[in-house]
Structures are given as C-alpha cells and as structure tokens.
Amino acid sequence: MTMIALQKKYITGTTIIAHHPGYPYMFFKAMLIVTRSVLLKIPLAESRMITTNSPITPTYNDEDEDENKSGGLPGAMMTKFLEARTIMIFGGIDQKLAERVSTQLLYLDHVNHDPIRIFLNSPGGHVESGDTIHDLVRYISSPVAMIGTGWVASAGTHIFLGVPKEQRFCLPNTRFLIHQPSGGAGGKASDIAIQAQEIVKMRERLARIIAEETGQDVERVRKDIDRDYWMSTDEAKEYGILGTVINKASEVTI
C-alpha cells in the first residue's frame, strides 16, 4: 500500500488538517502511528495519537509516557513550552534527545522565525548527537538564545557554542567543562586502531570549534582539553565561552 493510500485509509477522520501550519510535523508523527498500527496489528484508535487542539503547535496525549516527555515533562507541558518557543535540554546527550530537539527546532522554525530559547543543563554525552543539535541551531533561520543552568559540560558545551557569543547566557550558579572526547574501543586490533584515529580526529575538530567560537588560540585549547577543564561563570566568560550571566528572564535579549 502506498503512503498516499495509507494516508487516505488511516488518517481520514482524525484531527490532522492539511492547511494547518504544523501539518508536515503532524503528518510525520501520524504516519509513525499508522505504521506501528499496521505492522503490529494494533487498532488505530488504541495507538498513541497526536491532535491539533492548539492553533500553534500539536499537542500530545498525556498517556504517552515514553515518547512525549521532554526533560521529564509530560506531553501537555511540553506543548506549552513549544507554544512559548522554549526548548529544554536536560540530562545526557543521546540520539533520542537529539531527535526530539531537532524535531522541535525544525517545527518552530517552520511556524515562524521568532526567537527560540533553549535551556541547557547537561553533563555531556554522545558527540555526534551533540553535533546534530549544534549544527541545526545554526541551520534554522530563527535566532536562538542559549541559556545554561546547573552544568554545561562536554557535548553540552559543544551545543552551547552553537550560537554567537552575544546569544550565550547562563544563570549565576552554572559550571562549564571542556575536555577531549573519550570512548571505549573493542574488536580486532585493526578496528581498535581505526577507532583511535577517529577519536584523535574528533579531538582536533572539537578543539578548532572551541578556538573559533571563543577566540582562544587553538594550541591553548588543545592543551586545556587534554584533561577536564572546569570553569566558573567568570572563568567561562573570560575564556570566551559565555556571553552574559543573567538573573532574570528579562535580561535575555536577542
């Protein structure tokens, strides 16, 4: 059965409207539901559904406890944050988080090009997942204010550096960490050698990005990331990672 036929057979009667500004996003989510319903033979009515009660952004059923949580937030609250053009990145950076944040960034940029706020609290994680968010923040047309809180570490710092310095904010008690990438290598000796080479190349790439975004000499960055390099807000500002320490929401200006 073709995608068009699936759309006609399974989407008819739902609340998805083609002229709604969020239609591409909603159709994609709906087709995921339809595909699961067809493959697993689950009645469509029992599948997790996406609706369009909001004129701005799709909402989610609170029953979807796995897919529709953002930083521990239930779907209804996540919808309210999206309406406010606010994205939460809390916890380890992985593929699932990168997919969720990428979807939200692209959706908000599709709706309009008003500013987006990202609150970031992360110990780091998967480098390529961080790369995705870092690059998509630059890819979209909407300006992004990055607001650090708690700790901004490792791959989290990489995401933080995805916006210009004047758009990098943090709350007073935030800590920052830069260091070289690490990873476990296993398998054949030749494969281990290849993985080691890739880590070295990744280390150099990240060092150059940090140097470019902070104004530091790349030689200093290479030395600093050789071990964990922690910074307070004052130190991060002096280093060039941080733009402005804020105490109030009104101080975020882009």
PDB file of N, CA and C in Angstrom, residues 111-181:
ATOM      1  N   VAL A 111       7.056  27.273  11.782  1.00  0.00           N
ATOM      2  CA  VAL A 111       5.917  28.107  12.155  1.00  0.00           C
ATOM      3  C   VAL A 111       6.214  29.576  11.880  1.00  0.00           C
ATOM      4  N   ASN A 112       7.347  30.062  12.371  1.00  0.00           N
ATOM      5  CA  ASN A 112       7.794  31.424  12.096  1.00  0.00           C
ATOM      6  C   ASN A 112       9.258  31.542  12.513  1.00  0.00           C
ATOM      7  N   HIS A 113       9.822  32.719  12.333  1.00  0.00           N
ATOM      8  CA  HIS A 113      11.240  32.931  12.623  1.00  0.00           C
ATOM      9  C   HIS A 113      11.453  33.822  13.843  1.00  0.00           C
ATOM     10  N   ASP A 114      10.503  33.758  14.786  1.00  0.00           N
ATOM     11  CA  ASP A 114      10.684  34.466  16.051  1.00  0.00           C
ATOM     12  C   ASP A 114      11.777  33.788  16.865  1.00  0.00           C
ATOM     13  N   PRO A 115      12.352  34.487  17.854  1.00  0.00           N
ATOM     14  CA  PRO A 115      13.429  33.892  18.659  1.00  0.00           C
ATOM     15  C   PRO A 115      12.993  32.623  19.399  1.00  0.00           C
ATOM     16  N   ILE A 116      13.943  31.732  19.587  1.00  0.00           N
ATOM     17  CA  ILE A 116      13.755  30.490  20.331  1.00  0.00           C
ATOM     18  C   ILE A 116      14.711  30.506  21.525  1.00  0.00           C
ATOM     19  N   ARG A 117      14.226  30.054  22.675  1.00  0.00           N
ATOM     20  CA  ARG A 117      15.075  29.928  23.858  1.00  0.00           C
ATOM     21  C   ARG A 117      15.342  28.454  24.133  1.00  0.00           C
ATOM     22  N   ILE A 118      16.609  28.116  24.370  1.00  0.00           N
ATOM     23  CA  ILE A 118      16.978  26.763  24.759  1.00  0.00           C
ATOM     24  C   ILE A 118      17.599  26.804  26.144  1.00  0.00           C
ATOM     25  N   PHE A 119      17.013  26.081  27.089  1.00  0.00           N
ATOM     26  CA  PHE A 119      17.595  25.934  28.424  1.00  0.00           C
ATOM     27  C   PHE A 119      18.420  24.658  28.432  1.00  0.00           C
ATOM     28  N   LEU A 120      19.684  24.772  28.827  1.00  0.00           N
ATOM     29  CA  LEU A 120      20.627  23.667  28.710  1.00  0.00           C
ATOM     30  C   LEU A 120      21.258  23.327  30.053  1.00  0.00           C
ATOM     31  N   ASN A 121      21.087  22.079  30.475  1.00  0.00           N
ATOM     32  CA  ASN A 121      21.715  21.547  31.681  1.00  0.00           C
ATOM     33  C   ASN A 121      22.125  20.119  31.357  1.00  0.00           C
ATOM     34  N   SER A 122      23.414  19.881  31.098  1.00  0.00           N
ATOM     35  CA  SER A 122      23.817  18.561  30.630  1.00  0.00           C
ATOM     36  C   SER A 122      25.246  18.228  31.022  1.00  0.00           C
ATOM     37  N   PRO A 123      25.482  16.960  31.413  1.00  0.00           N
ATOM     38  CA  PRO A 123      26.841  16.505  31.683  1.00  0.00           C
ATOM     39  C   PRO A 123      27.576  16.096  30.421  1.00  0.00           C
ATOM     40  N   GLY A 124      26.912  16.179  29.272  1.00  0.00           N
ATOM     41  CA  GLY A 124      27.514  15.755  28.014  1.00  0.00           C
ATOM     42  C   GLY A 124      26.934  14.444  27.538  1.00  0.00           C
ATOM     43  N   GLY A 125      27.661  13.773  26.658  1.00  0.00           N
ATOM     44  CA  GLY A 125      27.163  12.515  26.130  1.00  0.00           C
ATOM     45  C   GLY A 125      27.747  12.208  24.767  1.00  0.00           C
ATOM     46  N   HIS A 126      26.886  11.762  23.870  1.00  0.00           N
ATOM     47  CA  HIS A 126      27.280  11.310  22.540  1.00  0.00           C
ATOM     48  C   HIS A 126      27.667  12.507  21.674  1.00  0.00           C
ATOM     49  N   VAL A 127      28.905  12.517  21.163  1.00  0.00           N
ATOM     50  CA  VAL A 127      29.404  13.685  20.430  1.00  0.00           C
ATOM     51  C   VAL A 127      28.587  13.949  19.171  1.00  0.00           C
ATOM     52  N   GLU A 128      28.309  12.904  18.379  1.00  0.00           N
ATOM     53  CA  GLU A 128      27.585  13.125  17.123  1.00  0.00           C
ATOM     54  C   GLU A 128      26.159  13.608  17.364  1.00  0.00           C
ATOM     55  N   SER A 129      25.542  13.198  18.478  1.00  0.00           N
ATOM     56  CA  SER A 129      24.216  13.721  18.823  1.00  0.00           C
ATOM     57  C   SER A 129      24.320  15.206  19.142  1.00  0.00           C
ATOM     58  N   GLY A 130      25.382  15.587  19.850  1.00  0.00           N
ATOM     59  CA  GLY A 130      25.622  16.996  20.110  1.00  0.00           C
ATOM     60  C   GLY A 130      25.893  17.762  18.829  1.00  0.00           C
ATOM     61  N   ASP A 131      26.622  17.137  17.897  1.00  0.00           N
ATOM     62  CA  ASP A 131      26.878  17.760  16.594  1.00  0.00           C
ATOM     63  C   ASP A 131      25.576  18.112  15.887  1.00  0.00           C
ATOM     64  N   THR A 132      24.625  17.187  15.928  1.00  0.00           N
ATOM     65  CA  THR A 132      23.343  17.401  15.245  1.00  0.00           C
ATOM     66  C   THR A 132      22.648  18.653  15.773  1.00  0.00           C
ATOM     67  N   ILE A 133      22.561  18.773  17.090  1.00  0.00           N
ATOM     68  CA  ILE A 133      21.888  19.937  17.680  1.00  0.00           C
ATOM     69  C   ILE A 133      22.680  21.205  17.407  1.00  0.00           C
ATOM     70  N   HIS A 134      24.003  21.137  17.587  1.00  0.00           N
ATOM     71  CA  HIS A 134      24.890  22.274  17.324  1.00  0.00           C
ATOM     72  C   HIS A 134      24.675  22.799  15.896  1.00  0.00           C
ATOM     73  N   ASP A 135      24.645  21.894  14.928  1.00  0.00           N
ATOM     74  CA  ASP A 135      24.520  22.295  13.525  1.00  0.00           C
ATOM     75  C   ASP A 135      23.117  22.780  13.179  1.00  0.00           C
ATOM     76  N   LEU A 136      22.088  22.136  13.752  1.00  0.00           N
ATOM     77  CA  LEU A 136      20.717  22.542  13.429  1.00  0.00           C
ATOM     78  C   LEU A 136      20.384  23.915  14.014  1.00  0.00           C
ATOM     79  N   VAL A 137      20.948  24.245  15.183  1.00  0.00           N
ATOM     80  CA  VAL A 137      20.753  25.569  15.757  1.00  0.00           C
ATOM     81  C   VAL A 137      21.246  26.631  14.771  1.00  0.00           C
ATOM     82  N   ARG A 138      22.326  26.316  14.060  1.00  0.00           N
ATOM     83  CA  ARG A 138      22.865  27.240  13.070  1.00  0.00           C
ATOM     84  C   ARG A 138      22.097  27.180  11.753  1.00  0.00           C
ATOM     85  N   TYR A 139      21.537  26.028  11.469  1.00  0.00           N
ATOM     86  CA  TYR A 139      20.848  25.805  10.196  1.00  0.00           C
ATOM     87  C   TYR A 139      19.549  26.592  10.083  1.00  0.00           C
ATOM     88  N   ILE A 140      18.782  26.649  11.166  1.00  0.00           N
ATOM     89  CA  ILE A 140      17.470  27.300  11.107  1.00  0.00           C
ATOM     90  C   ILE A 140      17.621  28.812  11.008  1.00  0.00           C
ATOM     91  N   SER A 141      16.554  29.468  10.556  1.00  0.00           N
ATOM     92  CA  SER A 141      16.566  30.922  10.399  1.00  0.00           C
ATOM     93  C   SER A 141      16.225  31.661  11.686  1.00  0.00           C
ATOM     94  N   SER A 142      15.524  31.001  12.605  1.00  0.00           N
ATOM     95  CA  SER A 142      15.138  31.642  13.865  1.00  0.00           C
ATOM     96  C   SER A 142      16.363  31.877  14.739  1.00  0.00           C
ATOM     97  N   PRO A 143      16.524  33.073  15.313  1.00  0.00           N
ATOM     98  CA  PRO A 143      17.620  33.291  16.264  1.00  0.00           C
ATOM     99  C   PRO A 143      17.385  32.490  17.539  1.00  0.00           C
ATOM    100  N   VAL A 144      18.459  31.989  18.127  1.00  0.00           N
ATOM    101  CA  VAL A 144      18.364  31.133  19.310  1.00  0.00           C
ATOM    102  C   VAL A 144      19.156  31.742  20.459  1.00  0.00           C
ATOM    103  N   ALA A 145      18.514  31.836  21.623  1.00  0.00           N
ATOM    104  CA  ALA A 145      19.202  32.224  22.851  1.00  0.00           C
ATOM    105  C   ALA A 145      19.486  30.955  23.630  1.00  0.00           C
ATOM    106  N   MET A 146      20.760  30.695  23.922  1.00  0.00           N
ATOM    107  CA  MET A 146      21.164  29.512  24.668  1.00  0.00           C
ATOM    108  C   MET A 146      21.361  29.914  26.128  1.00  0.00           C
ATOM    109  N   ILE A 147      20.630  29.264  27.035  1.00  0.00           N
ATOM    110  CA  ILE A 147      20.661  29.628  28.456  1.00  0.00           C
ATOM    111  C   ILE A 147      21.140  28.427  29.263  1.00  0.00           C
ATOM    112  N   GLY A 148      22.357  28.526  29.786  1.00  0.00           N
ATOM    113  CA  GLY A 148      22.920  27.445  30.578  1.00  0.00           C
ATOM    114  C   GLY A 148      22.471  27.522  32.026  1.00  0.00           C
ATOM    115  N   THR A 149      22.328  26.357  32.651  1.00  0.00           N
ATOM    116  CA  THR A 149      21.968  26.295  34.063  1.00  0.00           C
ATOM    117  C   THR A 149      22.502  25.001  34.656  1.00  0.00           C
ATOM    118  N   GLY A 150      22.913  25.040  35.911  1.00  0.00           N
ATOM    119  CA  GLY A 150      23.449  23.832  36.539  1.00  0.00           C
ATOM    120  C   GLY A 150      24.856  23.561  36.061  1.00  0.00           C
ATOM    121  N   TRP A 151      24.970  22.688  35.082  1.00  0.00           N
ATOM    122  CA  TRP A 151      26.265  22.470  34.444  1.00  0.00           C
ATOM    123  C   TRP A 151      26.095  22.324  32.938  1.00  0.00           C
ATOM    124  N   VAL A 152      27.066  22.852  32.228  1.00  0.00           N
ATOM    125  CA  VAL A 152      27.136  22.765  30.770  1.00  0.00           C
ATOM    126  C   VAL A 152      28.488  22.125  30.474  1.00  0.00           C
ATOM    127  N   ALA A 153      28.477  20.836  30.183  1.00  0.00           N
ATOM    128  CA  ALA A 153      29.731  20.085  30.145  1.00  0.00           C
ATOM    129  C   ALA A 153      29.865  19.274  28.863  1.00  0.00           C
ATOM    130  N   SER A 154      31.116  19.144  28.405  1.00  0.00           N
ATOM    131  CA  SER A 154      31.465  18.230  27.330  1.00  0.00           C
ATOM    132  C   SER A 154      30.614  18.500  26.086  1.00  0.00           C
ATOM    133  N   ALA A 155      29.826  17.525  25.632  1.00  0.00           N
ATOM    134  CA  ALA A 155      28.971  17.723  24.463  1.00  0.00           C
ATOM    135  C   ALA A 155      27.938  18.816  24.707  1.00  0.00           C
ATOM    136  N   GLY A 156      27.600  19.055  25.982  1.00  0.00           N
ATOM    137  CA  GLY A 156      26.701  20.161  26.305  1.00  0.00           C
ATOM    138  C   GLY A 156      27.340  21.505  25.969  1.00  0.00           C
ATOM    139  N   THR A 157      28.642  21.643  26.245  1.00  0.00           N
ATOM    140  CA  THR A 157      29.356  22.864  25.880  1.00  0.00           C
ATOM    141  C   THR A 157      29.395  23.022  24.366  1.00  0.00           C
ATOM    142  N   HIS A 158      29.546  21.914  23.661  1.00  0.00           N
ATOM    143  CA  HIS A 158      29.545  21.947  22.194  1.00  0.00           C
ATOM    144  C   HIS A 158      28.219  22.516  21.681  1.00  0.00           C
ATOM    145  N   ILE A 159      27.114  22.084  22.260  1.00  0.00           N
ATOM    146  CA  ILE A 159      25.807  22.632  21.880  1.00  0.00           C
ATOM    147  C   ILE A 159      25.732  24.112  22.236  1.00  0.00           C
ATOM    148  N   PHE A 160      26.208  24.459  23.424  1.00  0.00           N
ATOM    149  CA  PHE A 160      26.189  25.845  23.896  1.00  0.00           C
ATOM    150  C   PHE A 160      26.901  26.767  22.917  1.00  0.00           C
ATOM    151  N   LEU A 161      27.968  26.285  22.306  1.00  0.00           N
ATOM    152  CA  LEU A 161      28.743  27.092  21.365  1.00  0.00           C
ATOM    153  C   LEU A 161      28.117  27.149  19.970  1.00  0.00           C
ATOM    154  N   GLY A 162      26.928  26.607  19.818  1.00  0.00           N
ATOM    155  CA  GLY A 162      26.249  26.643  18.531  1.00  0.00           C
ATOM    156  C   GLY A 162      25.668  27.994  18.173  1.00  0.00           C
ATOM    157  N   VAL A 163      25.640  28.914  19.112  1.00  0.00           N
ATOM    158  CA  VAL A 163      25.119  30.260  18.850  1.00  0.00           C
ATOM    159  C   VAL A 163      26.237  31.278  19.056  1.00  0.00           C
ATOM    160  N   PRO A 164      26.104  32.481  18.482  1.00  0.00           N
ATOM    161  CA  PRO A 164      27.119  33.519  18.693  1.00  0.00           C
ATOM    162  C   PRO A 164      27.252  33.879  20.167  1.00  0.00           C
ATOM    163  N   LYS A 165      28.400  34.413  20.551  1.00  0.00           N
ATOM    164  CA  LYS A 165      28.697  34.692  21.945  1.00  0.00           C
ATOM    165  C   LYS A 165      27.654  35.597  22.592  1.00  0.00           C
ATOM    166  N   GLU A 166      27.150  36.575  21.846  1.00  0.00           N
ATOM    167  CA  GLU A 166      26.169  37.501  22.424  1.00  0.00           C
ATOM    168  C   GLU A 166      24.823  36.841  22.686  1.00  0.00           C
ATOM    169  N   GLN A 167      24.629  35.614  22.189  1.00  0.00           N
ATOM    170  CA  GLN A 167      23.395  34.868  22.429  1.00  0.00           C
ATOM    171  C   GLN A 167      23.602  33.720  23.414  1.00  0.00           C
ATOM    172  N   ARG A 168      24.730  33.720  24.112  1.00  0.00           N
ATOM    173  CA  ARG A 168      25.017  32.698  25.119  1.00  0.00           C
ATOM    174  C   ARG A 168      24.853  33.299  26.507  1.00  0.00           C
ATOM    175  N   PHE A 169      23.887  32.781  27.238  1.00  0.00           N
ATOM    176  CA  PHE A 169      23.569  33.264  28.578  1.00  0.00           C
ATOM    177  C   PHE A 169      23.691  32.107  29.570  1.00  0.00           C
ATOM    178  N   CYS A 170      23.749  32.430  30.852  1.00  0.00           N
ATOM    179  CA  CYS A 170      23.642  31.387  31.865  1.00  0.00           C
ATOM    180  C   CYS A 170      23.180  31.992  33.174  1.00  0.00           C
ATOM    181  N   LEU A 171      22.636  31.156  34.028  1.00  0.00           N
ATOM    182  CA  LEU A 171      22.245  31.567  35.368  1.00  0.00           C
ATOM    183  C   LEU A 171      23.488  31.552  36.273  1.00  0.00           C
ATOM    184  N   PRO A 172      23.433  32.242  37.408  1.00  0.00           N
ATOM    185  CA  PRO A 172      24.652  32.517  38.191  1.00  0.00           C
ATOM    186  C   PRO A 172      25.441  31.299  38.656  1.00  0.00           C
ATOM    187  N   ASN A 173      24.791  30.185  38.951  1.00  0.00           N
ATOM    188  CA  ASN A 173      25.494  29.052  39.542  1.00  0.00           C
ATOM    189  C   ASN A 173      25.837  27.952  38.545  1.00  0.00           C
ATOM    190  N   THR A 174      26.013  28.329  37.304  1.00  0.00           N
ATOM    191  CA  THR A 174      26.328  27.360  36.254  1.00  0.00           C
ATOM    192  C   THR A 174      27.832  27.085  36.214  1.00  0.00           C
ATOM    193  N   ARG A 175      28.196  25.826  35.962  1.00  0.00           N
ATOM    194  CA  ARG A 175      29.594  25.450  35.748  1.00  0.00           C
ATOM    195  C   ARG A 175      29.769  24.956  34.313  1.00  0.00           C
ATOM    196  N   PHE A 176      30.964  25.144  33.784  1.00  0.00           N
ATOM    197  CA  PHE A 176      31.268  24.745  32.407  1.00  0.00           C
ATOM    198  C   PHE A 176      32.457  23.786  32.392  1.00  0.00           C
ATOM    199  N   LEU A 177      32.433  22.845  31.434  1.00  0.00           N
ATOM    200  CA  LEU A 177      33.516  21.883  31.296  1.00  0.00           C
ATOM    201  C   LEU A 177      33.845  21.664  29.828  1.00  0.00           C
ATOM    202  N   ILE A 178      35.135  21.735  29.517  1.00  0.00           N
ATOM    203  CA  ILE A 178      35.612  21.289  28.208  1.00  0.00           C
ATOM    204  C   ILE A 178      36.649  20.200  28.442  1.00  0.00           C
ATOM    205  N   HIS A 179      36.665  19.207  27.572  1.00  0.00           N
ATOM    206  CA  HIS A 179      37.687  18.169  27.620  1.00  0.00           C
ATOM    207  C   HIS A 179      37.694  17.429  26.301  1.00  0.00           C
ATOM    208  N   GLN A 180      38.663  16.556  26.128  1.00  0.00           N
ATOM    209  CA  GLN A 180      38.749  15.805  24.886  1.00  0.00           C
ATOM    210  C   GLN A 180      37.753  14.657  24.898  1.00  0.00           C
ATOM    211  N   PRO A 181      37.326  14.208  23.705  1.00  0.00           N
ATOM    212  CA  PRO A 181      36.388  13.077  23.655  1.00  0.00           C
ATOM    213  C   PRO A 181      37.065  11.803  24.118  1.00  0.00           C
TER     214      PRO A 181
END
